[in-house]
Each structure stands twice: as C-alpha cells, then as structure tokens.
mmCIF file of C-alpha atoms and ligand atoms in Angstrom:
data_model
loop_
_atom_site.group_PDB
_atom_site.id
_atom_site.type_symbol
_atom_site.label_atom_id
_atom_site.label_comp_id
_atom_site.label_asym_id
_atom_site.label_seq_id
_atom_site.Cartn_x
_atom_site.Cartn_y
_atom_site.Cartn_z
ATOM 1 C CA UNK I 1 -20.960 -12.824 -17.446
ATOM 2 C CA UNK I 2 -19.841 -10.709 -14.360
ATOM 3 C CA UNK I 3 -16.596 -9.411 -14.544
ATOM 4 C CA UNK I 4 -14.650 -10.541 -11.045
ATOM 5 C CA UNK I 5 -12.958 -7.593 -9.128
ATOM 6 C CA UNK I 6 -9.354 -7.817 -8.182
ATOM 7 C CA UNK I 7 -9.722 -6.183 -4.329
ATOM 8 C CA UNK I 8 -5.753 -5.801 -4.808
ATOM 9 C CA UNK I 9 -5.582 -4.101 -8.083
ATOM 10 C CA UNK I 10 -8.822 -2.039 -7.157
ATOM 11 C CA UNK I 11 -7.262 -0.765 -3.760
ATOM 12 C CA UNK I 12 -4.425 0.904 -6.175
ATOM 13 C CA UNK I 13 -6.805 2.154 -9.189
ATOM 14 C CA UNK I 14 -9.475 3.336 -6.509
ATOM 15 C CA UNK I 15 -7.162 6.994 -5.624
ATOM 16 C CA UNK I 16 -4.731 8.690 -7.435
ATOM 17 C CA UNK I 17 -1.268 7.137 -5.976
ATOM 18 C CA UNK I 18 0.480 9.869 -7.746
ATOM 19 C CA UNK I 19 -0.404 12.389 -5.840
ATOM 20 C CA UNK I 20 1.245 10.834 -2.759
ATOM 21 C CA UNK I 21 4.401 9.928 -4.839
ATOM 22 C CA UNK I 22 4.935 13.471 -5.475
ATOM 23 C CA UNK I 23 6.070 13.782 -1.816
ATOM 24 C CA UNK I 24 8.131 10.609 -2.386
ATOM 25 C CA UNK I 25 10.690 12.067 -5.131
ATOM 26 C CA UNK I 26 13.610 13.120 -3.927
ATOM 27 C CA UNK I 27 13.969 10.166 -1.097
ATOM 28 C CA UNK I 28 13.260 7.879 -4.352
ATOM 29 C CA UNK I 29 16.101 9.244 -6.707
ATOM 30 C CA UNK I 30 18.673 9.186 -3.157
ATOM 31 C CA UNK I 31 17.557 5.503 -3.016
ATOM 32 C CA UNK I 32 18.049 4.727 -6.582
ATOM 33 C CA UNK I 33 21.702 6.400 -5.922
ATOM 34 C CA UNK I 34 22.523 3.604 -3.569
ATOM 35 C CA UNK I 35 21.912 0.969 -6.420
ATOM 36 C CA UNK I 36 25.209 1.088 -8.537
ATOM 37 C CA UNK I 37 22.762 1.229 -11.364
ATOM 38 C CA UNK I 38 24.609 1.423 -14.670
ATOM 39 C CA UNK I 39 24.539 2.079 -18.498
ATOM 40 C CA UNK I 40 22.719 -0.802 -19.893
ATOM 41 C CA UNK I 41 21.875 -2.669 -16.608
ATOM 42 C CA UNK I 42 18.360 -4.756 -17.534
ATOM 43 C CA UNK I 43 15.893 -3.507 -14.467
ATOM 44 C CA UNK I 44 12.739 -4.465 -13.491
ATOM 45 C CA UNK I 45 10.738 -2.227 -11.352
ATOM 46 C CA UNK I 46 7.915 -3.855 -9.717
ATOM 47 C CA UNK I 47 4.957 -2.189 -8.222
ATOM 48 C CA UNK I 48 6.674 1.200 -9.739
ATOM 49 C CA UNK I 49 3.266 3.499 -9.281
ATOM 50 C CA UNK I 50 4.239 6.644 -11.517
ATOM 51 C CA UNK I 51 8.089 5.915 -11.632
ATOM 52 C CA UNK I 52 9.370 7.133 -8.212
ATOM 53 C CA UNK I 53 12.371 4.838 -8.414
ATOM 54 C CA UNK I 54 11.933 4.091 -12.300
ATOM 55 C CA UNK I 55 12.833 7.205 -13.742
ATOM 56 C CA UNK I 56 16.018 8.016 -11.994
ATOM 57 C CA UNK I 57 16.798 4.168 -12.645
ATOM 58 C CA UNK I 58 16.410 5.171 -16.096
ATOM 59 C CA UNK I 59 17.914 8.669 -16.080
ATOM 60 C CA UNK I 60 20.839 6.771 -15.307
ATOM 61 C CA UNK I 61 20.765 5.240 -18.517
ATOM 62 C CA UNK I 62 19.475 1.699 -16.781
ATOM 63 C CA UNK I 63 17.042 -0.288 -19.639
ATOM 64 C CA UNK I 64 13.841 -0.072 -17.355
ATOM 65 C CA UNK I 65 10.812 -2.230 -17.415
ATOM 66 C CA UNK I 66 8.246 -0.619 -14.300
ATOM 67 C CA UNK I 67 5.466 -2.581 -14.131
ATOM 68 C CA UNK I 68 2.025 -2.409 -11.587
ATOM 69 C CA UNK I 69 -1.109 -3.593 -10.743
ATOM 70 C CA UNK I 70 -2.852 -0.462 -11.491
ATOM 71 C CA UNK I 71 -3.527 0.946 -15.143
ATOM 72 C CA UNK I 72 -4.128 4.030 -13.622
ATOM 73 C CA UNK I 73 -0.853 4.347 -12.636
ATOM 74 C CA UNK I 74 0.745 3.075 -15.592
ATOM 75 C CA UNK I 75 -0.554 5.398 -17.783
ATOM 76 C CA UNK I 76 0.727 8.402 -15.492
ATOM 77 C CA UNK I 77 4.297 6.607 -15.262
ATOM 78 C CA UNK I 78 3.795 6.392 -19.583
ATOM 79 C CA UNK I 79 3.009 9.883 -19.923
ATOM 80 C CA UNK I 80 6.335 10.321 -17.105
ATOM 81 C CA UNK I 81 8.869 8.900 -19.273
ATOM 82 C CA UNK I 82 7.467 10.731 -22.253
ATOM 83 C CA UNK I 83 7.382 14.349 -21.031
ATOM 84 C CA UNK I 84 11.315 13.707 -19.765
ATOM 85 C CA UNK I 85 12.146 12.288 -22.996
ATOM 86 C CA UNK I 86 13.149 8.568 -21.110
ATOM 87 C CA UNK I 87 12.799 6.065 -24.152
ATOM 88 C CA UNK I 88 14.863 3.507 -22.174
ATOM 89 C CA UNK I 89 11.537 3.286 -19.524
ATOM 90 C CA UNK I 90 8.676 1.736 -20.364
ATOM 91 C CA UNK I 91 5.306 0.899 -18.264
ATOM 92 C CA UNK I 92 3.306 -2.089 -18.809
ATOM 93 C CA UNK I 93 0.333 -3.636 -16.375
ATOM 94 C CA UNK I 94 1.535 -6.956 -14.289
ATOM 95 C CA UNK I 95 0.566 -8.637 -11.234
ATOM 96 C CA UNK I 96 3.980 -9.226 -9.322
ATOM 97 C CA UNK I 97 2.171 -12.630 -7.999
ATOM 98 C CA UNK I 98 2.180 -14.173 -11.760
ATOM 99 C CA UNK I 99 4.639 -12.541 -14.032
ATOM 100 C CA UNK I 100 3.654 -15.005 -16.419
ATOM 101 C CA UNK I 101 4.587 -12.245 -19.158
ATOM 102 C CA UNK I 102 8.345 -12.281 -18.174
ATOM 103 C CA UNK I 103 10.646 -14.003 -19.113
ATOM 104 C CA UNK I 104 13.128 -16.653 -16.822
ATOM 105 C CA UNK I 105 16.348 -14.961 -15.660
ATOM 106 C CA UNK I 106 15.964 -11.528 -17.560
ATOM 107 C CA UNK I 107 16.895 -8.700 -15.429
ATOM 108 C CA UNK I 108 20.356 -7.982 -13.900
ATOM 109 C CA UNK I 109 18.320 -6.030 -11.195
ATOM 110 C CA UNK I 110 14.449 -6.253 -9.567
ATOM 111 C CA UNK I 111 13.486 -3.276 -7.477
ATOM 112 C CA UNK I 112 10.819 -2.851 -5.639
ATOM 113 C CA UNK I 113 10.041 -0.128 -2.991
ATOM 114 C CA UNK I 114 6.577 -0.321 -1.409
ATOM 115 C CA UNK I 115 5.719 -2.023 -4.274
ATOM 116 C CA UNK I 116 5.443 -6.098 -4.205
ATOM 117 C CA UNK I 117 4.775 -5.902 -0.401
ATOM 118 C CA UNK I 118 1.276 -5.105 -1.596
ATOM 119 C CA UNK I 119 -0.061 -7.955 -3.657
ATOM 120 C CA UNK I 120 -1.357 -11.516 -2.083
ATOM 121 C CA UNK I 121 0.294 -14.537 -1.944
ATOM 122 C CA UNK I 122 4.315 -13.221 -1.122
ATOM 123 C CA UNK I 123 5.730 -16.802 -1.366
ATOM 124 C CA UNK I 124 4.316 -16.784 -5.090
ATOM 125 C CA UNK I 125 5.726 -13.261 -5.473
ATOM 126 C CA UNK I 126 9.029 -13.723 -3.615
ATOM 127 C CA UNK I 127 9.440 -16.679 -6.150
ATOM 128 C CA UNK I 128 8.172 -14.259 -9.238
ATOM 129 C CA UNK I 129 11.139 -11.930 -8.545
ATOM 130 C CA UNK I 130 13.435 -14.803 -8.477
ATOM 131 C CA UNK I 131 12.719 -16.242 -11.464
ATOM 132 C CA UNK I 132 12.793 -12.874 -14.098
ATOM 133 C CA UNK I 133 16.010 -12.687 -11.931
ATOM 134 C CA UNK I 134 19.483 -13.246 -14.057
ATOM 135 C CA UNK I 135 22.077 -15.619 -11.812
ATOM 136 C CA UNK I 136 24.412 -13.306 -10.279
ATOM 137 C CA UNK I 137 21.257 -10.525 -10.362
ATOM 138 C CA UNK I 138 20.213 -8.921 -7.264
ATOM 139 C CA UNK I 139 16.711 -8.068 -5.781
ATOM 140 C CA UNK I 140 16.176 -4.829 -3.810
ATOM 141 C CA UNK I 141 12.865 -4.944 -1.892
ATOM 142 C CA UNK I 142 11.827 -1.519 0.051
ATOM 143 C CA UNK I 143 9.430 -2.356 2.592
ATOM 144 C CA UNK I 144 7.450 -0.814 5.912
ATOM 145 C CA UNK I 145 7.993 -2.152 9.214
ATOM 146 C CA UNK I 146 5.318 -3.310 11.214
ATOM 147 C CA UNK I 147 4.614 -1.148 14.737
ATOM 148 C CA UNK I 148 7.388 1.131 13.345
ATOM 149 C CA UNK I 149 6.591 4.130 15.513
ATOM 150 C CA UNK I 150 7.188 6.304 12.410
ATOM 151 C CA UNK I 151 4.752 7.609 9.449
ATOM 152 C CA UNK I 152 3.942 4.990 7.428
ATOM 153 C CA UNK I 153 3.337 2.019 9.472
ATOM 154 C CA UNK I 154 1.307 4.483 12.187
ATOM 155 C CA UNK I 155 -0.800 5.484 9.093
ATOM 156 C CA UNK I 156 -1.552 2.078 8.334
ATOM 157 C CA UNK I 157 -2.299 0.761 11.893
ATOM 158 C CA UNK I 158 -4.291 3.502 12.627
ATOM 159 C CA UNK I 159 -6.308 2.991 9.267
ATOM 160 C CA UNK I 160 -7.087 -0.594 9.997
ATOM 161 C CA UNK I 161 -8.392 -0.309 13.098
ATOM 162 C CA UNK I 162 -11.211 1.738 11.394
ATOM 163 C CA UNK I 163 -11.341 -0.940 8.633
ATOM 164 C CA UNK I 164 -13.559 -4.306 8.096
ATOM 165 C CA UNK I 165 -11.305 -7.098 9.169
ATOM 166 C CA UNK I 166 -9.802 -8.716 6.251
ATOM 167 C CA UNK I 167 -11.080 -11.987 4.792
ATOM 168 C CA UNK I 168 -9.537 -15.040 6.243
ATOM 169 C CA UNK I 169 -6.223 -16.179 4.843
ATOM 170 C CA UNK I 170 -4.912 -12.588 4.537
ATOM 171 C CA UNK I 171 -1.326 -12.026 4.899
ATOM 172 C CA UNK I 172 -0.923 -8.427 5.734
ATOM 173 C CA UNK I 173 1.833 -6.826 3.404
ATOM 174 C CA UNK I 174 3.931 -5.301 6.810
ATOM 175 C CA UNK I 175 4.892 -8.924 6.991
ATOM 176 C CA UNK I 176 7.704 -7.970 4.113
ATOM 177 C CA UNK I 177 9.000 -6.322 6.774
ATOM 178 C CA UNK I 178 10.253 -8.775 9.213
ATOM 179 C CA UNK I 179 13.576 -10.402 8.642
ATOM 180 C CA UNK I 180 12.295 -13.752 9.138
ATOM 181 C CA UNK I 181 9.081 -13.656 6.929
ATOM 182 C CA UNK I 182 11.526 -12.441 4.273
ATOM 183 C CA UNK I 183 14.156 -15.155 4.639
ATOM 184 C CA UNK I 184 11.411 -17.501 4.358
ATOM 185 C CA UNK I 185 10.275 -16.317 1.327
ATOM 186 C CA UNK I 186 13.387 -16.181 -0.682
ATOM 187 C CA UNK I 187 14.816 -19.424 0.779
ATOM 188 C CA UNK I 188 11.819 -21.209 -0.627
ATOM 189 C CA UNK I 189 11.960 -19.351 -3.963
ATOM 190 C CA UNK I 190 15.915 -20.730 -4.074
ATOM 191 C CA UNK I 191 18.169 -17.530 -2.440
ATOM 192 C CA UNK I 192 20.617 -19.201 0.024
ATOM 193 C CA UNK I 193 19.505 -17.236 3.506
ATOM 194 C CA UNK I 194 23.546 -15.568 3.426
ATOM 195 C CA UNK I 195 22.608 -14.253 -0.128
ATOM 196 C CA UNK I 196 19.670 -12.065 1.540
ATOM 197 C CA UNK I 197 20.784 -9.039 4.102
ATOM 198 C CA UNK I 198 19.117 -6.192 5.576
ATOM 199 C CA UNK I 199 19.593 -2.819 6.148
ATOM 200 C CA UNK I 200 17.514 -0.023 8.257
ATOM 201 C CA UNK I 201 17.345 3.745 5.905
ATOM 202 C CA UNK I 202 14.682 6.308 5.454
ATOM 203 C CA UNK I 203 12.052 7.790 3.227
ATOM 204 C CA UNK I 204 10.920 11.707 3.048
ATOM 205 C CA UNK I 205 7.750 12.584 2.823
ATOM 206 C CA UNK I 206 7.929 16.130 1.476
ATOM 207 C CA UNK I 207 4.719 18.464 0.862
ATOM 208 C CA UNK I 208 4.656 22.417 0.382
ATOM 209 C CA UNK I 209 1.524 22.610 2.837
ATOM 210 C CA UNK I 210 0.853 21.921 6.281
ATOM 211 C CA UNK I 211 0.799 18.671 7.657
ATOM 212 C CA UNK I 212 -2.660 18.787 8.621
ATOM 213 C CA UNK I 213 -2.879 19.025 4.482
ATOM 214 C CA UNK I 214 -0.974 16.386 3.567
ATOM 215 C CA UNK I 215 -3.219 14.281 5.704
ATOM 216 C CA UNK I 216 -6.092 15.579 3.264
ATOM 217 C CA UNK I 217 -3.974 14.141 0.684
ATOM 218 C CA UNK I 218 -3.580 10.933 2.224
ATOM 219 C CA UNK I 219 -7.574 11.111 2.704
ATOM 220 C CA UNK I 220 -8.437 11.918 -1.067
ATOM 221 C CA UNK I 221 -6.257 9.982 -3.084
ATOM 222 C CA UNK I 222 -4.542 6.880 -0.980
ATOM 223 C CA UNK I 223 -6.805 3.701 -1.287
ATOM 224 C CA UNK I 224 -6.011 2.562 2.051
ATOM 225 C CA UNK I 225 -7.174 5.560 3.913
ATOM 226 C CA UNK I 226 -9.590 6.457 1.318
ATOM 227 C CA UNK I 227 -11.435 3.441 2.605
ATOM 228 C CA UNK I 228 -10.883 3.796 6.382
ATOM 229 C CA UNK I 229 -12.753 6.804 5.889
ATOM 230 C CA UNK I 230 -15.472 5.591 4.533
ATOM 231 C CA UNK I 231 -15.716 2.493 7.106
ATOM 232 C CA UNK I 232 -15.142 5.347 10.035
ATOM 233 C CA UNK I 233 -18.233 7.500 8.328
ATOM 234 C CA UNK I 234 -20.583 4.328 8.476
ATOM 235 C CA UNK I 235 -20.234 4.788 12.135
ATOM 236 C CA UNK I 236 -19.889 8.249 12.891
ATOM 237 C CA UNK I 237 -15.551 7.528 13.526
ATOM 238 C CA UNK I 238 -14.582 10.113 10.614
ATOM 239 C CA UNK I 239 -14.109 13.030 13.118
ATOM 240 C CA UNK I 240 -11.956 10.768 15.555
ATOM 241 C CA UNK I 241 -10.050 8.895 11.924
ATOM 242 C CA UNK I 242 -9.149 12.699 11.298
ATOM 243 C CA UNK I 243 -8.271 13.803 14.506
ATOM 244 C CA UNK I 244 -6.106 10.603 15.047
ATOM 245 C CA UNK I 245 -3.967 11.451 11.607
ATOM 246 C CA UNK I 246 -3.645 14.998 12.368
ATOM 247 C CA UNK I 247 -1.872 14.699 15.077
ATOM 248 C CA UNK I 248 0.198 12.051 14.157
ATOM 249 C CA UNK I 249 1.053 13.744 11.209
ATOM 250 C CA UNK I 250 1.962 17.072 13.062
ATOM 251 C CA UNK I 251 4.071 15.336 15.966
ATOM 252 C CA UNK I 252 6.035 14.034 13.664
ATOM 253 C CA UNK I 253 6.723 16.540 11.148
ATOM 254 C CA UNK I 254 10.172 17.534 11.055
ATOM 255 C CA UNK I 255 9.741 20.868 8.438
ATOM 256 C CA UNK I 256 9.179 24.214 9.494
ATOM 257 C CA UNK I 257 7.034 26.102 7.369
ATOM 258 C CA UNK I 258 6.610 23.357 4.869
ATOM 259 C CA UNK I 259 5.800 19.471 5.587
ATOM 260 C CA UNK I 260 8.598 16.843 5.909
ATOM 261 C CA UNK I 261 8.212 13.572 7.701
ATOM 262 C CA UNK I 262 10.958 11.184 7.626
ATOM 263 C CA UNK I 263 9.644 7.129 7.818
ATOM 264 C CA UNK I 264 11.983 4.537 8.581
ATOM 265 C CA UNK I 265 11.833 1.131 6.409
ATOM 266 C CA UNK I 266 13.516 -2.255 5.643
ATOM 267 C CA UNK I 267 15.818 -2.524 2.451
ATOM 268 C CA UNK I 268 16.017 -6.206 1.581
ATOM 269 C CA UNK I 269 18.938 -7.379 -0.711
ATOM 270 C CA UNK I 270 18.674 -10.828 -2.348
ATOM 271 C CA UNK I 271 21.864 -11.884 -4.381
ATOM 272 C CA UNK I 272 20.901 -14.186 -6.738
HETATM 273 C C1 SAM Q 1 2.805 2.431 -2.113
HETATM 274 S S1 SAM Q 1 2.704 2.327 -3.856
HETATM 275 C C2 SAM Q 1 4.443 2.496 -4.299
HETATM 276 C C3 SAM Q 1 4.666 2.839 -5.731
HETATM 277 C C4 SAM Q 1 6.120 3.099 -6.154
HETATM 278 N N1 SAM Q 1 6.960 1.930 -6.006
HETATM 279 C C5 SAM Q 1 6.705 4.278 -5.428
HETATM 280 O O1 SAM Q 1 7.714 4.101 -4.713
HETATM 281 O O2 SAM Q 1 6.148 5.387 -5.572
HETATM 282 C C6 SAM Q 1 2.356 0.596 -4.114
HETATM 283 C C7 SAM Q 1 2.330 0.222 -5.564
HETATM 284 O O3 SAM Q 1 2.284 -1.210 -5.680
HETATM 285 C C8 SAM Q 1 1.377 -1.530 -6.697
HETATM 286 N N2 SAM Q 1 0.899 -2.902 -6.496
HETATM 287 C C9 SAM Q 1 0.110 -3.356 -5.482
HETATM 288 N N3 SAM Q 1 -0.124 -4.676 -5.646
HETATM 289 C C10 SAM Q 1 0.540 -5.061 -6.776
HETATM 290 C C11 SAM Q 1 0.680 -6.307 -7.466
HETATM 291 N N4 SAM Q 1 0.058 -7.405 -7.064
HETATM 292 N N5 SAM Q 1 1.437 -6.337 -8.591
HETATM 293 C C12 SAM Q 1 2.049 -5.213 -9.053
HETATM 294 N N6 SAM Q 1 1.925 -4.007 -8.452
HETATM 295 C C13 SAM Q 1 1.198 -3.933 -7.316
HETATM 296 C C14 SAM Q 1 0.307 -0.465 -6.564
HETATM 297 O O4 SAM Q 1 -0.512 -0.354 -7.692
HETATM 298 C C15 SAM Q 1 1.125 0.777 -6.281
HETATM 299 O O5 SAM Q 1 1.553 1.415 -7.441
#
C-alpha cells in the first residue's frame, strides 16, 4: 500500500518553521495584546507553528488548544509550553480544512495568524472555524496581502515565479487577504457580512544578523523558498533567486546594525 503525501502538510514538515518564528515573537505577543484575551477564555489556535501567538495567549492564563498541520511543529510548540511551565497550552496535529476532532461551538475565541490561510479548500476551512466557534465567539484571522509591496507577500511572489505552476484548481492562500474573498467565505459558513471587519497592522521580522542572513534563513528552513530554490537550481536561476531576495530584503530593512523588517497584513474579525 503506498502511503499518499499531503503536498500541504509536507510544505510545513519539509523546513524547520521555527526558525523563522523566532523573528516573529515579539510582533506575536503585541498582537495577542490586542485580543482582550482573559482568565479562562476557551482558545483555539489554528495553524499555531511553535506557539508564536499560543503562548502569550496562554501566558495570559487563556485555556489554549494550538493545533497544525505539521508534527514537526507540534512537537517544538509541546516541548514550548513545557520548558515555560504553560500547562493551560497544549499542541495536537489537525488539518484546519476537517476539524473533525473538535467539537461544535467550543471555543470563545479562534486565532489564526498566517496560519489557516495555508491549507486548501478555504470555504471548507472558513466553515471549520465557524463551527468549533461558541455563538457570541469571535474569529481573528492574520493574513498576507497579495502585491503588498512589503516583506512577506514580495517573498512569496518572487518565490513563485521560480516555482512549477500549481496544479489546477489551486486557490492561492494570499486570497485570505482580500476583503471580498473573505466575506465570501464566512457569509457562506453563516457570519452575517456586518459581523466580519477589517483592519490594516504590522508584523516584525526581527533577526540579530544581517539581512542578507536572514534571507539564508528563509532559504534553509522555509518550505516555500526552500523549494523555489531548488526549482531555480534545475535551471541555473539560484544565483538570480538569491540576488532577487537580497536586495529585497536589504531595501527594506528598517534596523541598523541588526535586521528588522516590518510587513504589513490583514486582521480579519468574525463575530459569531
Ligand atoms: C507561516 S506559518 C505560521 C505559524 C504560526 N501561526 C506563527 O504565527 O508563527 C503557517 C503555519 O500553518 C500551518 N498550516 C498550514 N496548512 C495547515 C492546515 N491545513 N491545517 C493546519 N495548519 C496548517 C503550518 O504547518 C504552519 O505552522
């Protein structure tokens, strides 16, 4: 019997997502901030990676469910919550388009910051989020901007235009952020369109080296450049995938000595 690969879940296990959420932490527990999380408040975060938004959901003293696609990154968000002593945080592996696992109407709050925008099928996962949602719960969805002239969305154009085209039928996750494609997908899954807003705000990208560094980072352990790399090397592009990163990475680095790179995304709020 072959076993049949998951492209989405293998795109996630393939690098080591952790080491790009260390740049991520401090814009993560500012977000988190924003929430009004509370004592006791029921959250599920989806797509959590390590626990960028998890643990400070959790320091809080939130009861915090992070689940992902990717054991890998499970396990590192387990061994998280252990080191800092969290026991109200717990990891388990989930595919935010079939929470099958979950129960109906179970968390006060669903976050999810670069995190469901990644998996197939968003109608199934817009309705997903919904339905673990409590009435009177809210969903907070953080999610890139496509042709956003900042980091994020300029890393991933510029990485698939050195990548295969993807199979027919793909919806490509910057599609979570545009206001209509969002309204869509929570009207369908039930959310009354005034129930959903939308608000502009910023991530950090912090790193102690040089940007030129951080884009070796991005080239070692992030799936999706990971494998624009190796589709540039097939044809000799590796030289111009580098040179292309570099200096979008440098023009837009805002720290002086060290790396920081602000990128601007959507924040979705659906009031259940
Ligand atoms: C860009 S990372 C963001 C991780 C984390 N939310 C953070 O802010 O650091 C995207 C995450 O979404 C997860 N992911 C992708 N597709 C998923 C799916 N279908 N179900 C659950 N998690 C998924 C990946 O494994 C990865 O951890």
């Amino acid at each position: 019997m072959t076993a049949t690969t998951n492209p989405n879940k293998a795109l996630w296990e393939k690098g080591d997502f952790t080491e790009i959420a260390a740049t991520m932490r401090e814009s993560g527990e500012a977000l988190v901030g924003k929430l009004g999380i509370k004592k006791g408040l029921r959250v599920l975060d989806l797509g959590c990676g390590d626990g960028t938004t998890a643990v400070p959901e959790a320091e809080l003293g939130a009861d915090v469910l992070g689940v992902d696609i990717a054991s890998n990154l499970v396990a590192a968000g387990t061994a998280r919550a252990k080191e800092l002593g969290l026991t109200n945080l717990t990891f388990q592996e989930g595919d935010a388009t079939n929470l099958g696992e979950l129960d109906d109407e179970s968390f006060d709050l669903v976050v999810s910051i670069f995190g469901a925008m990644f998996a197939p099928k968003p109608f199934d996962v817009a309705k997903e989020m919904v339905r673990v949602t409590k009435p009177g719960g809210r969903i907070v969805m953080g999610n890139w901007i496509p042709n956003d002239p900042t980091l994020v969305a300029q890393i991933l154009k510029i990485s698939s235009a050195y990548s295969p085209p993807p199979p027919e039928g793909f919806v490509s996750p910057m599609t979570w952020g545009v206001e209509g494609d969002v309204i869509e997908r929570f009207t369908a899954a039930g959310i009354p369109e005034e129930g959903i807003s939308f608000e502009q705000d910023t991530y950090m990208f912090n790193y102690p080296g040089s940007p030129s560094e951080l884009v070796d980072v991005f080239r070692t352990y992030y799936g999706p450049t990971m494998n624009a790399f190796e589709a540039a090397a097939s044809d000799g592009g590796e030289a111009k995938l580098q040179a292309e990163l570099e200096a979008l990475f440098n023009e837009q680095n805002t720290g002086d000595g060290a790396t920081s790179i602000p990128a601007t995304f959507l924040r979705v709020t659906a009031q259940r």
